[in-house]
Every structure is written in structure tokens, then in C-alpha cells.
PDB file of C-alpha atoms in Angstrom:
ATOM      1  CA  UNK E  20       0.000   0.000   0.000  1.00 46.00           C
ATOM      2  CA  UNK E  21       1.336   3.424  -0.953  1.00 53.00           C
ATOM      3  CA  UNK E  22       1.891   5.979   1.835  1.00 71.00           C
ATOM      4  CA  UNK E  23       0.448   8.550  -0.591  1.00 60.00           C
ATOM      5  CA  UNK E  24      -3.270   8.685   0.185  1.00 68.00           C
ATOM      6  CA  UNK E  25      -4.318   9.955  -3.249  1.00 62.00           C
ATOM      7  CA  UNK E  26      -3.402   6.661  -4.962  1.00 64.00           C
ATOM      8  CA  UNK E  27      -5.320   3.393  -4.706  1.00 70.00           C
ATOM      9  CA  UNK E  28      -3.777  -0.101  -4.437  1.00 71.00           C
ATOM     10  CA  UNK E  29      -3.311  -0.189  -8.221  1.00 69.00           C
ATOM     11  CA  UNK E  30      -1.510   3.163  -8.258  1.00 69.00           C
ATOM     12  CA  UNK E  31      -4.428   5.069  -9.777  1.00 66.00           C
ATOM     13  CA  UNK E  32      -5.127   8.603  -8.589  1.00 64.00           C
ATOM     14  CA  UNK E  33      -8.371   8.987  -6.644  1.00 62.00           C
ATOM     15  CA  UNK E  34     -10.113  11.343  -4.273  1.00 68.00           C
ATOM     16  CA  UNK E  35      -9.683  10.139  -0.693  1.00 69.00           C
ATOM     17  CA  UNK E  36     -12.910   8.814   0.856  1.00 63.00           C
ATOM     18  CA  UNK E  37     -13.577  10.856   3.995  1.00 73.00           C
ATOM     19  CA  UNK E  38     -17.170   9.661   4.532  1.00 64.00           C
ATOM     20  CA  UNK E  39     -16.349   7.706   7.700  1.00 70.00           C
ATOM     21  CA  UNK E  40     -14.314  10.499   9.284  1.00 78.00           C
ATOM     22  CA  UNK E  41     -16.018  12.593  11.956  1.00 80.00           C
ATOM     23  CA  UNK E  42     -16.687  16.267  11.370  1.00 86.00           C
ATOM     24  CA  UNK E  43     -14.404  18.250  13.661  1.00 90.00           C
ATOM     25  CA  UNK E  44     -13.339  21.879  13.878  1.00 95.00           C
ATOM     26  CA  UNK E  45     -10.242  22.178  11.722  1.00 94.00           C
ATOM     27  CA  UNK E  46      -7.786  25.052  11.383  1.00 96.00           C
ATOM     28  CA  UNK E  47      -4.705  25.501   9.233  1.00 96.00           C
ATOM     29  CA  UNK E  48      -2.260  28.402   9.204  1.00 97.00           C
ATOM     30  CA  UNK E  49       0.135  28.974   6.299  1.00 98.00           C
ATOM     31  CA  UNK E  50       2.650  31.694   5.550  1.00 98.00           C
ATOM     32  CA  UNK E  51       4.896  32.998   2.793  1.00 98.00           C
ATOM     33  CA  UNK E  52       6.623  36.167   1.672  1.00 98.00           C
ATOM     34  CA  UNK E  53       7.404  38.210  -1.392  1.00 98.00           C
ATOM     35  CA  UNK E  54      10.737  40.011  -1.555  1.00 98.00           C
ATOM     36  CA  UNK E  55      11.114  43.185  -3.587  1.00 98.00           C
ATOM     37  CA  UNK E  56      13.062  46.378  -4.094  1.00 98.00           C
ATOM     38  CA  UNK E  57      12.903  48.890  -1.232  1.00 98.00           C
ATOM     39  CA  UNK E  58      11.084  51.368  -3.509  1.00 96.00           C
ATOM     40  CA  UNK E  59       8.398  48.775  -4.262  1.00 96.00           C
ATOM     41  CA  UNK E  60       7.840  48.112  -0.575  1.00 97.00           C
ATOM     42  CA  UNK E  61       7.594  51.869   0.011  1.00 95.00           C
ATOM     43  CA  UNK E  62       5.017  52.139  -2.773  1.00 94.00           C
ATOM     44  CA  UNK E  63       2.908  49.377  -1.203  1.00 95.00           C
ATOM     45  CA  UNK E  64       3.221  50.970   2.244  1.00 93.00           C
ATOM     46  CA  UNK E  65       2.157  54.386   0.940  1.00 90.00           C
ATOM     47  CA  UNK E  66      -0.962  53.038  -0.744  1.00 82.00           C
ATOM     48  CA  UNK E  67      -0.148  55.124  -3.842  1.00 71.00           C
ATOM     49  CA  UNK E  68       0.102  52.335  -6.408  1.00 69.00           C
ATOM     50  CA  UNK E  69      -1.525  53.164  -9.759  1.00 70.00           C
ATOM     51  CA  UNK E  70      -3.628  50.027  -9.335  1.00 68.00           C
ATOM     52  CA  UNK E  71      -4.908  51.013  -5.878  1.00 77.00           C
ATOM     53  CA  UNK E  72      -4.668  49.391  -2.462  1.00 92.00           C
ATOM     54  CA  UNK E  73      -2.287  46.506  -3.193  1.00 96.00           C
ATOM     55  CA  UNK E  74      -2.720  44.719   0.139  1.00 97.00           C
ATOM     56  CA  UNK E  75      -6.501  45.182   0.183  1.00 95.00           C
ATOM     57  CA  UNK E  76      -6.835  43.612  -3.256  1.00 96.00           C
ATOM     58  CA  UNK E  77      -4.376  40.835  -2.336  1.00 97.00           C
ATOM     59  CA  UNK E  78      -6.381  40.073   0.836  1.00 98.00           C
ATOM     60  CA  UNK E  79      -9.596  39.613  -1.157  1.00 98.00           C
ATOM     61  CA  UNK E  80      -7.733  37.508  -3.753  1.00 98.00           C
ATOM     62  CA  UNK E  81      -6.396  35.221  -1.011  1.00 98.00           C
ATOM     63  CA  UNK E  82      -9.828  34.769   0.535  1.00 98.00           C
ATOM     64  CA  UNK E  83     -11.393  34.009  -2.839  1.00 98.00           C
ATOM     65  CA  UNK E  84      -8.597  31.546  -3.651  1.00 98.00           C
ATOM     66  CA  UNK E  85      -9.138  29.597  -0.426  1.00 98.00           C
ATOM     67  CA  UNK E  86     -12.805  29.221  -1.363  1.00 97.00           C
ATOM     68  CA  UNK E  87     -11.873  27.954  -4.854  1.00 98.00           C
ATOM     69  CA  UNK E  88      -9.093  25.522  -3.896  1.00 97.00           C
ATOM     70  CA  UNK E  89     -11.008  22.401  -4.927  1.00 94.00           C
ATOM     71  CA  UNK E  90     -11.434  23.902  -8.408  1.00 95.00           C
ATOM     72  CA  UNK E  91      -7.670  24.417  -8.721  1.00 95.00           C
ATOM     73  CA  UNK E  92      -6.256  21.245  -7.127  1.00 90.00           C
ATOM     74  CA  UNK E  93      -7.834  18.204  -8.790  1.00 87.00           C
ATOM     75  CA  UNK E  94      -8.182  15.854  -5.799  1.00 84.00           C
ATOM     76  CA  UNK E  95      -9.115  18.382  -3.090  1.00 88.00           C
ATOM     77  CA  UNK E  96     -12.538  18.079  -1.530  1.00 89.00           C
ATOM     78  CA  UNK E  97     -14.863  21.070  -1.878  1.00 91.00           C
ATOM     79  CA  UNK E  98     -15.269  22.446   1.635  1.00 93.00           C
ATOM     80  CA  UNK E  99     -17.653  24.797   3.370  1.00 94.00           C
ATOM     81  CA  UNK E 100     -15.157  27.167   4.947  1.00 97.00           C
ATOM     82  CA  UNK E 101     -16.267  28.883   8.124  1.00 97.00           C
ATOM     83  CA  UNK E 102     -13.442  31.447   8.251  1.00 98.00           C
ATOM     84  CA  UNK E 103     -10.620  32.742   6.087  1.00 98.00           C
ATOM     85  CA  UNK E 104      -8.301  35.476   7.371  1.00 98.00           C
ATOM     86  CA  UNK E 105      -5.410  36.846   5.319  1.00 98.00           C
ATOM     87  CA  UNK E 106      -2.944  39.155   7.067  1.00 98.00           C
ATOM     88  CA  UNK E 107       0.130  41.027   5.860  1.00 98.00           C
ATOM     89  CA  UNK E 108       3.214  42.397   7.554  1.00 98.00           C
ATOM     90  CA  UNK E 109       5.627  44.817   5.899  1.00 97.00           C
ATOM     91  CA  UNK E 110       9.175  43.666   6.638  1.00 98.00           C
ATOM     92  CA  UNK E 111      11.401  46.710   6.160  1.00 96.00           C
ATOM     93  CA  UNK E 112      14.591  44.847   7.105  1.00 95.00           C
ATOM     94  CA  UNK E 113      14.084  42.233   4.383  1.00 95.00           C
ATOM     95  CA  UNK E 114      12.277  44.421   1.818  1.00 98.00           C
ATOM     96  CA  UNK E 115       9.414  41.965   1.857  1.00 98.00           C
ATOM     97  CA  UNK E 116       5.736  41.524   2.559  1.00 98.00           C
ATOM     98  CA  UNK E 117       4.878  38.515   4.715  1.00 98.00           C
ATOM     99  CA  UNK E 118       1.476  36.899   4.305  1.00 98.00           C
ATOM    100  CA  UNK E 119      -0.281  34.630   6.767  1.00 98.00           C
ATOM    101  CA  UNK E 120      -3.574  32.857   6.076  1.00 98.00           C
ATOM    102  CA  UNK E 121      -5.766  31.165   8.671  1.00 98.00           C
ATOM    103  CA  UNK E 122      -8.506  28.917   7.334  1.00 98.00           C
ATOM    104  CA  UNK E 123     -11.186  27.105   9.333  1.00 97.00           C
ATOM    105  CA  UNK E 124     -13.993  24.632   8.712  1.00 95.00           C
ATOM    106  CA  UNK E 125     -16.043  22.033  10.515  1.00 95.00           C
ATOM    107  CA  UNK E 126     -15.780  18.865   8.498  1.00 91.00           C
ATOM    108  CA  UNK E 127     -14.122  15.508   7.856  1.00 88.00           C
ATOM    109  CA  UNK E 128     -10.929  16.805   6.211  1.00 88.00           C
ATOM    110  CA  UNK E 129      -8.331  19.474   6.854  1.00 85.00           C
ATOM    111  CA  UNK E 130      -7.822  22.896   5.311  1.00 94.00           C
ATOM    112  CA  UNK E 131      -4.057  22.980   4.752  1.00 95.00           C
ATOM    113  CA  UNK E 132      -4.443  23.209   0.978  1.00 96.00           C
ATOM    114  CA  UNK E 133      -6.876  26.112   1.334  1.00 97.00           C
ATOM    115  CA  UNK E 134      -4.458  28.021   3.582  1.00 98.00           C
ATOM    116  CA  UNK E 135      -1.539  27.400   1.203  1.00 98.00           C
ATOM    117  CA  UNK E 136      -3.624  28.458  -1.789  1.00 98.00           C
ATOM    118  CA  UNK E 137      -4.716  31.655  -0.030  1.00 98.00           C
ATOM    119  CA  UNK E 138      -1.094  32.617   0.667  1.00 98.00           C
ATOM    120  CA  UNK E 139       0.126  31.814  -2.838  1.00 98.00           C
ATOM    121  CA  UNK E 140      -2.632  33.731  -4.605  1.00 98.00           C
ATOM    122  CA  UNK E 141      -2.356  36.719  -2.258  1.00 98.00           C
ATOM    123  CA  UNK E 142       1.382  36.915  -2.973  1.00 98.00           C
ATOM    124  CA  UNK E 143       0.838  36.436  -6.710  1.00 98.00           C
ATOM    125  CA  UNK E 144      -1.637  39.317  -6.607  1.00 98.00           C
ATOM    126  CA  UNK E 145       0.990  41.565  -5.022  1.00 97.00           C
ATOM    127  CA  UNK E 146       3.385  40.509  -7.796  1.00 98.00           C
ATOM    128  CA  UNK E 147       0.786  41.234 -10.473  1.00 96.00           C
ATOM    129  CA  UNK E 148      -0.052  44.659  -9.093  1.00 95.00           C
ATOM    130  CA  UNK E 149       3.607  45.694  -8.703  1.00 95.00           C
ATOM    131  CA  UNK E 150       5.331  44.021 -11.661  1.00 95.00           C
ATOM    132  CA  UNK E 151       5.332  47.251 -13.679  1.00 94.00           C
ATOM    133  CA  UNK E 152       7.846  48.718 -11.215  1.00 94.00           C
ATOM    134  CA  UNK E 153       9.669  45.567 -10.046  1.00 97.00           C
ATOM    135  CA  UNK E 154       9.968  42.427 -12.158  1.00 95.00           C
ATOM    136  CA  UNK E 155      12.589  40.940  -9.834  1.00 97.00           C
ATOM    137  CA  UNK E 156      10.219  40.142  -6.957  1.00 98.00           C
ATOM    138  CA  UNK E 157      10.470  36.609  -5.575  1.00 98.00           C
ATOM    139  CA  UNK E 158       7.922  34.553  -3.694  1.00 98.00           C
ATOM    140  CA  UNK E 159       9.340  32.110  -1.178  1.00 97.00           C
ATOM    141  CA  UNK E 160       8.928  30.402   2.147  1.00 98.00           C
ATOM    142  CA  UNK E 161       5.360  29.281   1.481  1.00 98.00           C
ATOM    143  CA  UNK E 162       4.560  26.581   4.010  1.00 97.00           C
ATOM    144  CA  UNK E 163       2.046  25.265   6.497  1.00 96.00           C
ATOM    145  CA  UNK E 164       2.876  26.529   9.966  1.00 96.00           C
ATOM    146  CA  UNK E 165       0.320  24.577  11.946  1.00 94.00           C
ATOM    147  CA  UNK E 166      -2.920  22.658  11.834  1.00 93.00           C
ATOM    148  CA  UNK E 167      -5.528  21.758  14.421  1.00 91.00           C
ATOM    149  CA  UNK E 168      -8.358  19.252  14.420  1.00 86.00           C
ATOM    150  CA  UNK E 169      -8.868  15.818  12.972  1.00 71.00           C
ATOM    151  CA  UNK E 170      -7.597  12.476  14.198  1.00 64.00           C
ATOM    152  CA  UNK E 171      -3.994  13.655  14.469  1.00 63.00           C
ATOM    153  CA  UNK E 172      -4.904  16.663  16.587  1.00 58.00           C
ATOM    154  CA  UNK E 173      -2.744  19.766  16.582  1.00 60.00           C
ATOM    155  CA  UNK E 174       0.668  20.087  15.068  1.00 61.00           C
ATOM    156  CA  UNK E 175       3.313  22.613  14.147  1.00 63.00           C
ATOM    157  CA  UNK E 176       5.397  22.077  11.073  1.00 60.00           C
ATOM    158  CA  UNK E 177       9.137  22.485  11.182  1.00 54.00           C
ATOM    159  CA  UNK E 178       9.495  21.397  14.801  1.00 50.00           C
ATOM    160  CA  UNK E 179      11.184  18.217  15.985  1.00 38.00           C
TER     161      UNK E 179
END
């Protein structure tokens, strides 16, 4: 039997059957960052971008992306999300914007993919809105920080 849950005994891709799993309150938190030129970060901080409020638009994009994750990732279950929060922090020392997404549901499967998708799309939106002034931006460090709920309980990634 494969340790990869999205493959059956014959090695065929399938959607995992979660029908027998209990509905529990589930939370996932993901983060990432986009690095840029100091002038680009200053432009975002000032709110004077030609395209408008960069972080406000990116926040809405991240929320919408979390809600559409099952349409983007073929084997993800469509979920009724109960909460999506997307937050940003301007990191002057690293010329970056950090993004953190918290996603919640009550259901039989976790929301890690939704949190990761929210972060990625929020950061891509920042890139899209600022690429006219900075094509060298890089997105990195996208990862799940922690999850809560389900049979495995709570966990933090990256800890021993």
C-alpha cells in the first residue's frame, strides 16, 4: 500500500474517501513572503500604487482563492469554509511583505491546501499589481505553519 493517500492499491489517482471520518473543527495556518526592491515596498506601504490598495486587493484575492481551492487542485474536496483570514506584515529589514492565512472549517478533512492556496494567490496578486515597477520580486517560504483538528490533533510544522 502506498503511503500517498491519493493513490489506490493499483496506483491510480483517486479522491480520498472521507465519509467515515467525523466532522471536527479544523484550522490551518500557512505563511509565505514576497521580496522586492525597497522602492516597491515603500510604494505598497504608501498606498499610492496606480492600481490602488495593493494589500486590500491581495487580501480579497487570497480569501477568494481559499474558497476555490477544490477547483484548482484536482483531488481536493470542496469544503464549506467557516473562516478565512489573510494578514500582511511589511518587513522593512528584508524588503518583503509577509502573508499569513488562517482557514477554518467544521468537516471531515483538513484545510491545509486552502491556507496554502490563499497565501500563494495573495502573494501572486501583489506581484501582479507591482510588476510594472519591479519584475525581480520573488515569492518564497510558502509553508504550512500549523494545523488543528482531525484524528492527528494539533501540530506545528518544522518542529522536531
